[in-house]
Short mmCIF file of C-alpha atoms in Angstrom, two decimals:
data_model
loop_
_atom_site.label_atom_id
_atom_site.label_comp_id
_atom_site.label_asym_id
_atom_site.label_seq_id
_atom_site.Cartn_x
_atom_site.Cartn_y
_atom_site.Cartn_z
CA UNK V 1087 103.10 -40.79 112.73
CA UNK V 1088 104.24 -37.60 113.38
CA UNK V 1089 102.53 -35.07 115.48
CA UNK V 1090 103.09 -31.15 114.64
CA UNK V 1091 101.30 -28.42 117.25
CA UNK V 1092 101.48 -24.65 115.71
CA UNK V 1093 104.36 -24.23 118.30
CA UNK V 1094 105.86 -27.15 116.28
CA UNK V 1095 105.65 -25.57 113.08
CA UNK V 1096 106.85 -22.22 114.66
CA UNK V 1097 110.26 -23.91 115.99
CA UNK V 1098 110.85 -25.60 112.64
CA UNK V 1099 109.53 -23.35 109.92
CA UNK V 1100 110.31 -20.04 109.14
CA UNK V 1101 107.87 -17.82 107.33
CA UNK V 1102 110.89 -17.53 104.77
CA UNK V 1103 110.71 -21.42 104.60
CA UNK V 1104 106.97 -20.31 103.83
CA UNK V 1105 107.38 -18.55 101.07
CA UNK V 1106 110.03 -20.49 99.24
CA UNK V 1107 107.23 -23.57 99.79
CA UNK V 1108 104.51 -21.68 98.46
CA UNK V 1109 106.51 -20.69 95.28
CA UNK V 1110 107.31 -24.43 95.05
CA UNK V 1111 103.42 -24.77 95.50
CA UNK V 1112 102.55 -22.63 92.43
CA UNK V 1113 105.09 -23.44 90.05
CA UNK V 1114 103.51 -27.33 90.64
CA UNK V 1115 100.09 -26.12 90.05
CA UNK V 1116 101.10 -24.02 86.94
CA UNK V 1117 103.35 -26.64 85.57
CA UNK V 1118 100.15 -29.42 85.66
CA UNK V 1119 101.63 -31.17 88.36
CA UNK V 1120 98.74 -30.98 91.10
CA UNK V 1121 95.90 -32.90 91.47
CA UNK V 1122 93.24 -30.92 93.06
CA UNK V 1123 89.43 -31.85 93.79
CA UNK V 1124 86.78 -30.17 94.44
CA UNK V 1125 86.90 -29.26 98.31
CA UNK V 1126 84.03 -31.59 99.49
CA UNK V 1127 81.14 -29.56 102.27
CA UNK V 1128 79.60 -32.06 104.47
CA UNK V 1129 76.67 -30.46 106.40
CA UNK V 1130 75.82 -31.82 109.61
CA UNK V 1131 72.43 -29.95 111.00
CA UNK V 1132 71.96 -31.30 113.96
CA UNK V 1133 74.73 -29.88 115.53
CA UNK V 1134 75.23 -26.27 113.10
CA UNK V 1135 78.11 -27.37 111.46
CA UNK V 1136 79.74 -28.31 108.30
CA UNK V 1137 82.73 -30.39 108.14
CA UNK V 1138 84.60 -29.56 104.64
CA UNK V 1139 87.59 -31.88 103.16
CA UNK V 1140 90.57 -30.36 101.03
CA UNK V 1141 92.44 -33.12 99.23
CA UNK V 1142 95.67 -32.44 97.23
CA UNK V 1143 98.17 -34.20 95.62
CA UNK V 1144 101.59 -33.39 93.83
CA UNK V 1145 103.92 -34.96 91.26
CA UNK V 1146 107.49 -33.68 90.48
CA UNK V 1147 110.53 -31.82 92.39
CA UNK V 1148 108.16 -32.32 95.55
CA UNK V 1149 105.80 -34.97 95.83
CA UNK V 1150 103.32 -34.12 98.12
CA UNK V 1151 99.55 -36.08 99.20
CA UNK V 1152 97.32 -34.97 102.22
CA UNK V 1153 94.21 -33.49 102.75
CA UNK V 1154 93.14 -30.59 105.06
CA UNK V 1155 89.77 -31.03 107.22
CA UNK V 1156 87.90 -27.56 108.08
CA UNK V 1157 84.93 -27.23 109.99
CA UNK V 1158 82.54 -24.50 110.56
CA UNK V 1159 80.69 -24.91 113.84
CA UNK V 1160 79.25 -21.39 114.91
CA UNK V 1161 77.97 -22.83 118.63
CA UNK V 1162 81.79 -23.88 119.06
CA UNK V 1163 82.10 -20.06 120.73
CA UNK V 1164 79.85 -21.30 123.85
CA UNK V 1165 81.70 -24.47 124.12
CA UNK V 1166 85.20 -22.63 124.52
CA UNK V 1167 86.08 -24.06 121.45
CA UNK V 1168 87.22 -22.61 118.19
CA UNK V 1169 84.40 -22.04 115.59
CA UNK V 1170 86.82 -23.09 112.58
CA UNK V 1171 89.05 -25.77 113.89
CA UNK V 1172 91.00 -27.38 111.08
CA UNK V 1173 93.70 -29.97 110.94
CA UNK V 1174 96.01 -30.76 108.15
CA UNK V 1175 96.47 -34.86 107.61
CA UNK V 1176 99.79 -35.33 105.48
CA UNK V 1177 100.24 -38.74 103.46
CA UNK V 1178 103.36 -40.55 102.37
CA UNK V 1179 103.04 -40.09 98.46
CA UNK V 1180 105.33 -43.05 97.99
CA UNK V 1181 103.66 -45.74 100.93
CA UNK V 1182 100.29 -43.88 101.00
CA UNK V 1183 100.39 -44.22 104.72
CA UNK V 1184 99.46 -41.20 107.04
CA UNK V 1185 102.56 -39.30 107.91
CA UNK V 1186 101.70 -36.83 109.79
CA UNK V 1187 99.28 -34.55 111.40
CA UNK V 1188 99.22 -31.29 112.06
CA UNK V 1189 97.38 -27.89 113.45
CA UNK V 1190 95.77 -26.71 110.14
CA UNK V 1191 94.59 -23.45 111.36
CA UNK V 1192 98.05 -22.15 111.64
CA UNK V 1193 98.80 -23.79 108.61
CA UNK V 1194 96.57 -22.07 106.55
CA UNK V 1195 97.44 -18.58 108.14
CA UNK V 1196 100.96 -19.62 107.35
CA UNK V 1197 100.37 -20.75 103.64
CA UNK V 1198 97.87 -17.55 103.08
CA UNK V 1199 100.77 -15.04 104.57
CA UNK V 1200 103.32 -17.04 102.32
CA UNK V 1201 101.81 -16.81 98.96
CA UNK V 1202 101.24 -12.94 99.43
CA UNK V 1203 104.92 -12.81 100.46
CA UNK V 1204 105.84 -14.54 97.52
CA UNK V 1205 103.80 -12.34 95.03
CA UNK V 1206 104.94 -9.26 97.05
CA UNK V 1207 108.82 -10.60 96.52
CA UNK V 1208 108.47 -11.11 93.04
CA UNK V 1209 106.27 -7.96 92.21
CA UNK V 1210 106.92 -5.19 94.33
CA UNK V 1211 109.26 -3.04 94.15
CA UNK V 1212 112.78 -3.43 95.44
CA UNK V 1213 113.13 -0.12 97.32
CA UNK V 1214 109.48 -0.53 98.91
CA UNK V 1215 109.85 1.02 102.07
CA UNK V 1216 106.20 1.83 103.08
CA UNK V 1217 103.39 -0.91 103.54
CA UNK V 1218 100.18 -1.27 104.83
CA UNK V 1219 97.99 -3.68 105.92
CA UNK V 1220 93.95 -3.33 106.22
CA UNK V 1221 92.13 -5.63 108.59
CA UNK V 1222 93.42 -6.67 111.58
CA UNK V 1223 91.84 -10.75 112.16
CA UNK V 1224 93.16 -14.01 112.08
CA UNK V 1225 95.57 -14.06 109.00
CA UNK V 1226 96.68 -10.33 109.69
CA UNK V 1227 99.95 -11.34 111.42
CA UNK V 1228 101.29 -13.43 108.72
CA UNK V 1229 100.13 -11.24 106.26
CA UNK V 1230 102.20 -8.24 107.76
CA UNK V 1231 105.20 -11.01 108.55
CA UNK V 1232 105.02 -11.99 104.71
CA UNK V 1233 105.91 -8.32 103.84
CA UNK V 1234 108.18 -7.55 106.23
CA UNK V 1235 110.29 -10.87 105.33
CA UNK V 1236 110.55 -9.70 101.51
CA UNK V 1237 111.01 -6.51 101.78
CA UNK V 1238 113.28 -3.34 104.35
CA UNK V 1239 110.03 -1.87 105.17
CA UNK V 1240 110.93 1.01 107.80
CA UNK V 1241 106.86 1.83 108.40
CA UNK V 1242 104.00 -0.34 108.35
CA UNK V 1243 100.37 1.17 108.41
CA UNK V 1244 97.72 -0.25 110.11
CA UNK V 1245 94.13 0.23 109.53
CA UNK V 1246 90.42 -1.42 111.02
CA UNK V 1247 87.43 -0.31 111.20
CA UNK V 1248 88.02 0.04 114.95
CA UNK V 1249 90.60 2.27 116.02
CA UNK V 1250 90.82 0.34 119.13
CA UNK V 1251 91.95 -2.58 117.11
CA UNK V 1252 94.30 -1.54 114.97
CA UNK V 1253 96.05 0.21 117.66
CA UNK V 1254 96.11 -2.88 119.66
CA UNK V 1255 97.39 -4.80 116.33
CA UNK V 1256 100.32 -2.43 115.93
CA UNK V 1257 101.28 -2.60 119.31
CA UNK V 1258 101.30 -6.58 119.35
CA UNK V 1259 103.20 -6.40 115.84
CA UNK V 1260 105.82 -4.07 117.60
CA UNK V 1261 106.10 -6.41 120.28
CA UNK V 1262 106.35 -9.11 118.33
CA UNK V 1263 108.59 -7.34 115.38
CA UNK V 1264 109.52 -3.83 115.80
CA UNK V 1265 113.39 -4.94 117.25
CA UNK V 1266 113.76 -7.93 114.80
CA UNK V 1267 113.19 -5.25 111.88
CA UNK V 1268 113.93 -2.19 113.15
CA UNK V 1269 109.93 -1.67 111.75
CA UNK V 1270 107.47 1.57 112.88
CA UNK V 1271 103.69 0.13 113.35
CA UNK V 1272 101.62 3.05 112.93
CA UNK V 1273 97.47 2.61 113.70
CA UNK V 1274 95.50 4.55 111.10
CA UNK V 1275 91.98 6.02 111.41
CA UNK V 1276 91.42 6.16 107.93
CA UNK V 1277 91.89 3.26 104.66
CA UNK V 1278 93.33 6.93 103.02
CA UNK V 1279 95.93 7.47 105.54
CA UNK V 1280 97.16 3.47 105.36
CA UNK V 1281 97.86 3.78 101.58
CA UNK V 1282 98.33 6.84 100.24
CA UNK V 1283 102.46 7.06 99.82
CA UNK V 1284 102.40 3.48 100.57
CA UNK V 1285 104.72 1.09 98.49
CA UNK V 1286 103.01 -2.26 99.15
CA UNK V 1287 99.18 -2.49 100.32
CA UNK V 1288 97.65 -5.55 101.51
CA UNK V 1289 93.86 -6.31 102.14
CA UNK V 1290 92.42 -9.05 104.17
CA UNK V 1291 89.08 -8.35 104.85
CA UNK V 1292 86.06 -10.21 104.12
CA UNK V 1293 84.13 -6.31 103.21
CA UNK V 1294 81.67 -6.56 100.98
CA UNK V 1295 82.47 -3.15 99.74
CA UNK V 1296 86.51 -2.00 98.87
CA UNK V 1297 88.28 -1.57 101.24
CA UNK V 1298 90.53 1.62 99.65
CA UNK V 1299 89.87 4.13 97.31
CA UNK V 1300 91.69 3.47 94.18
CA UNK V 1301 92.40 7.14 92.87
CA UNK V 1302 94.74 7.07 96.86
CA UNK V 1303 97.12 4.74 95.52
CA UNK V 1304 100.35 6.16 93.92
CA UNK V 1305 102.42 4.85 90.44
CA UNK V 1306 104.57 2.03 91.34
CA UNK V 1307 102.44 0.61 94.35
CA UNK V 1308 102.12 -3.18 94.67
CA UNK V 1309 98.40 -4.46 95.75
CA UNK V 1310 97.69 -7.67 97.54
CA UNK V 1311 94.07 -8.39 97.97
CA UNK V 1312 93.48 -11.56 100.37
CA UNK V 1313 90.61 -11.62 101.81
CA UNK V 1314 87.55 -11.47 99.74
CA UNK V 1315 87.22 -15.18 98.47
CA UNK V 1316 83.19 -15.59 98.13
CA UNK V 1317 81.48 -13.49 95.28
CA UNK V 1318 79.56 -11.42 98.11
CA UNK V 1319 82.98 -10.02 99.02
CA UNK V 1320 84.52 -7.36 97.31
CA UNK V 1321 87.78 -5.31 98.62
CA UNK V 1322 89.74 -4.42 95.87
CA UNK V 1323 87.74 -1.40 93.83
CA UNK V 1324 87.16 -2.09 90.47
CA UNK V 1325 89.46 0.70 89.50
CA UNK V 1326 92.41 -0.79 90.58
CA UNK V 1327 92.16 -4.10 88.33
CA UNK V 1328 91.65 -0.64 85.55
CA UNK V 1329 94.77 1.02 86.81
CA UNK V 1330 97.04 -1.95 87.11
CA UNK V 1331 99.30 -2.71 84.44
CA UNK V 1332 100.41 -6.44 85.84
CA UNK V 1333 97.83 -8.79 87.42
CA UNK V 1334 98.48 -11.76 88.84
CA UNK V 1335 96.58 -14.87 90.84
CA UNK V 1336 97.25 -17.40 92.36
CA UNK V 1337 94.66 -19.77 90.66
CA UNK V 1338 93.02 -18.56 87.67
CA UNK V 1339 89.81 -20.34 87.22
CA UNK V 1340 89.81 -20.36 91.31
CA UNK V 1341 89.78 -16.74 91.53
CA UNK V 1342 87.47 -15.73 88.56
CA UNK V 1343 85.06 -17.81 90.15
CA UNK V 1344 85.31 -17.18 93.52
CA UNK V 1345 86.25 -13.87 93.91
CA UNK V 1346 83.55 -11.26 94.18
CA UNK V 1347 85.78 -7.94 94.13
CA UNK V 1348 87.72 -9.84 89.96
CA UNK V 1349 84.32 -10.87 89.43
CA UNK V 1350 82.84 -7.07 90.07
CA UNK V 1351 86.30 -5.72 88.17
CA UNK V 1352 84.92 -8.27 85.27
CA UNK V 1353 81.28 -7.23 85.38
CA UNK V 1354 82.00 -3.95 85.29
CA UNK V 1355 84.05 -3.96 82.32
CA UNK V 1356 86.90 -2.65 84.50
CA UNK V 1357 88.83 -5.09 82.98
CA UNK V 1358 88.50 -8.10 80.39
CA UNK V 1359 89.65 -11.72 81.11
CA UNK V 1360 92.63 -10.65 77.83
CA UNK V 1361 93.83 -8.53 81.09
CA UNK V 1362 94.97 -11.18 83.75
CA UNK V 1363 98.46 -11.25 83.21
CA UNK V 1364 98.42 -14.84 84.43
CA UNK V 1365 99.34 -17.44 87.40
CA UNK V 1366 102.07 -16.87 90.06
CA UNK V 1367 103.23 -20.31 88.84
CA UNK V 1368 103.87 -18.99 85.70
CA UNK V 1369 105.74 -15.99 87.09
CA UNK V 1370 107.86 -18.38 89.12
CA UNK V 1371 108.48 -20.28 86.07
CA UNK V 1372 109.60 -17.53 84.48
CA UNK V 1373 106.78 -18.20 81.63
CA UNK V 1374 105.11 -14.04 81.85
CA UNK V 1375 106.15 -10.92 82.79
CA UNK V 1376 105.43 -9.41 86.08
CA UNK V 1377 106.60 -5.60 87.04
CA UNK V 1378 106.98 -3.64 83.67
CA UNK V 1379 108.16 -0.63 84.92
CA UNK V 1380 109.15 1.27 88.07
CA UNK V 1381 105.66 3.17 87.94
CA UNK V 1382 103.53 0.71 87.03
CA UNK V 1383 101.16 -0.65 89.72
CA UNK V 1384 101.19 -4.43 90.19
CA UNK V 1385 98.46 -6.69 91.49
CA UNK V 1386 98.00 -9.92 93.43
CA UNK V 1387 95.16 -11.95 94.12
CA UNK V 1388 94.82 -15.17 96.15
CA UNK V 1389 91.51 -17.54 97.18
CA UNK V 1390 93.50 -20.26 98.37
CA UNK V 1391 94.09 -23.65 97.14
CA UNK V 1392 95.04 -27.23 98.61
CA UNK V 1393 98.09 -27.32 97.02
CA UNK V 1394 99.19 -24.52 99.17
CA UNK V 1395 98.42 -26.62 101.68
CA UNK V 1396 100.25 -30.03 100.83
CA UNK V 1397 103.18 -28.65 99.57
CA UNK V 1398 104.02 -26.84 102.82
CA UNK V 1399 103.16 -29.34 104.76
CA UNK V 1400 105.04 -32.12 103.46
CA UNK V 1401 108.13 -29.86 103.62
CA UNK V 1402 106.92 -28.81 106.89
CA UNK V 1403 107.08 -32.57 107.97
CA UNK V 1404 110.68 -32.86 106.62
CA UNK V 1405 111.91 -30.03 108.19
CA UNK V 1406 110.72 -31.39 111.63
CA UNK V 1407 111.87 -34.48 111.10
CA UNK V 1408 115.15 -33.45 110.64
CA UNK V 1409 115.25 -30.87 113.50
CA UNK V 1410 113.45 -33.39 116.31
CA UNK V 1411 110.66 -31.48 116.35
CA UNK V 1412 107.29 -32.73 117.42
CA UNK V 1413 106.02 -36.12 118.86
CA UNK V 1414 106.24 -39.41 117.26
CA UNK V 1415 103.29 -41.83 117.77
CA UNK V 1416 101.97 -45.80 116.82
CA UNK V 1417 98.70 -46.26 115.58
#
């Protein structure tokens, strides 16, 4: 069995890997080639926690088995531990034994950065120059890697609620980015200043109120909302879904279900259910349209889903295998 730490998946797997996976990933899922069960939420109250289980399985170009475990244990913080540790278990689809093992927290920020980059490739704009990127947590850095892999983007914006933050944010992305790119990182005191001009927007936050006003957003702009995935959440403004003449998810029924800011856009009347353009599967199989015209404004929105998950992995697993990355051990 194969072991895979993040710094494993870092030497092996590039976020462009990423994104080519994750379009793999939808076209299965559009195509009716994934399996995918309900996520099952085991609570375990003496301890605060919840342990939840993500099985997926694919049939086709990639076949693909494994399930993600994710648990939520709040008094983790006073242990020094993480509060949402999560490991990914991979499965050999053809032998059914376990495979592999990996970190599944920096999986799923790999995954979630991935399938924005691969909406944001296939919707945006080709001369996008100008992004920006609201909220500055956990999946922020491969959200703001996603865009700057599809796209020449000479400035990204970065806004928080805290200043403080986002200036510390754009500092580590210039670190981390700013030479490989030849990228500004600008920190932003106002959700205003991040998009108006911008080319590309993306939102991960877990606001319960938008995030951006809509009427700041200019013709042609591409939208990414990515982080409101309960129906208490809502990010993207109603208006937007109004204004947008392509919208696109990455799961249907997953994201009129989940999603509070499509379910408000629904409620609303914003928009009707006649108005969802469709899957990103479908777009990748070339089955609807995405960007109509050069002014239009395009929309993305993602909740997640395993096959996200067992699709990259597998090919994650492959392309460590055939690097020598990682540590091989017996059961």
């Amino acid at each position: 069995m194969l072991v895979l730490t993040k710094e494993d998946i870092k030497a092996c797997f590039s976020m462009s890997d990423a994104i080519e996976a994750s379009k793999a990933s939808v076209k299965a899922y559009s195509a009716g080639q994934a399996k995918v069960p309900l996520r099952v939420n085991l609570p375990v109250n003496q301890f605060n926690g919840q342990s939840l289980y993500m099985p997926a399985a694919v049939e086709g170009d990639i076949n693909a088995v494994g399930v993600k475990v994710v648990s939520v244990y709040p008094d983790n913080i006073d242990r020094g531990l993480p509060s949402v540790p999560a490991s990914m278990v991979v499965v050999d689809a053809e032998t059914g034994v376990v495979s592999a093992i990996m970190d599944g927290t920096f999986l799923t920020q790999l995954r979630t950065g991935a399938v924005q980059g691969a909406a944001t490739d296939l919707l945006a704009r080709k001369d996008a120059k100008i992004a920006a990127i609201i909220g500055t947590g956990g999946q922020a850095i491969q959200q703001s890697l996603a865009m700057l892999t599809v796209r020449s983007i000479e400035e990204l914006r970065v806004y928080d609620i805290n200043l403080e933050r986002a200036q510390a944010f754009a500092k580590e992305l210039d670190d981390e980015f700013g030479k490989l790119f030849n990228t500004k990182f600008i920190a932003v005191s106002s959700p205003k200043e991040a998009v108006s001009g911008a080319d590309i927007i993306t939102s991960v936050t877990t606001s319960k109120r938008p995030t951006f006003d809509a009427q700041d957003i200019k013709p042609g702009t591409h939208v990414n909302g990515v982080g409101a995935y309960t129906s208490e959440m809502i990010e993207l403004p109603a208006e937007i879904f109004a204004k947008a003449e392509t919208i696109v998810f990455d799961t249907v029924d997953g994201v009129v279900n989940e999603a509070g800011d499509v379910m408000n856009a629904l409620n609303t009347k914003a928009i009707q259910e006649t108005d969802i353009t469709g899957e990103l599967g479908q777009l990748v199989l070339g089955s609807i349209t995405g960007r109509q015209s050069k002014q239009g404004i395009t929309l993305f929105k993602t909740v997640g889903s395993a096959v996200l998950d067992v699709v990259t992995a597998q090919l994650i697993v492959k392309k460590a295998l055939e690097k020598g990355i990682g540590t091989i051990i017996d059961l």
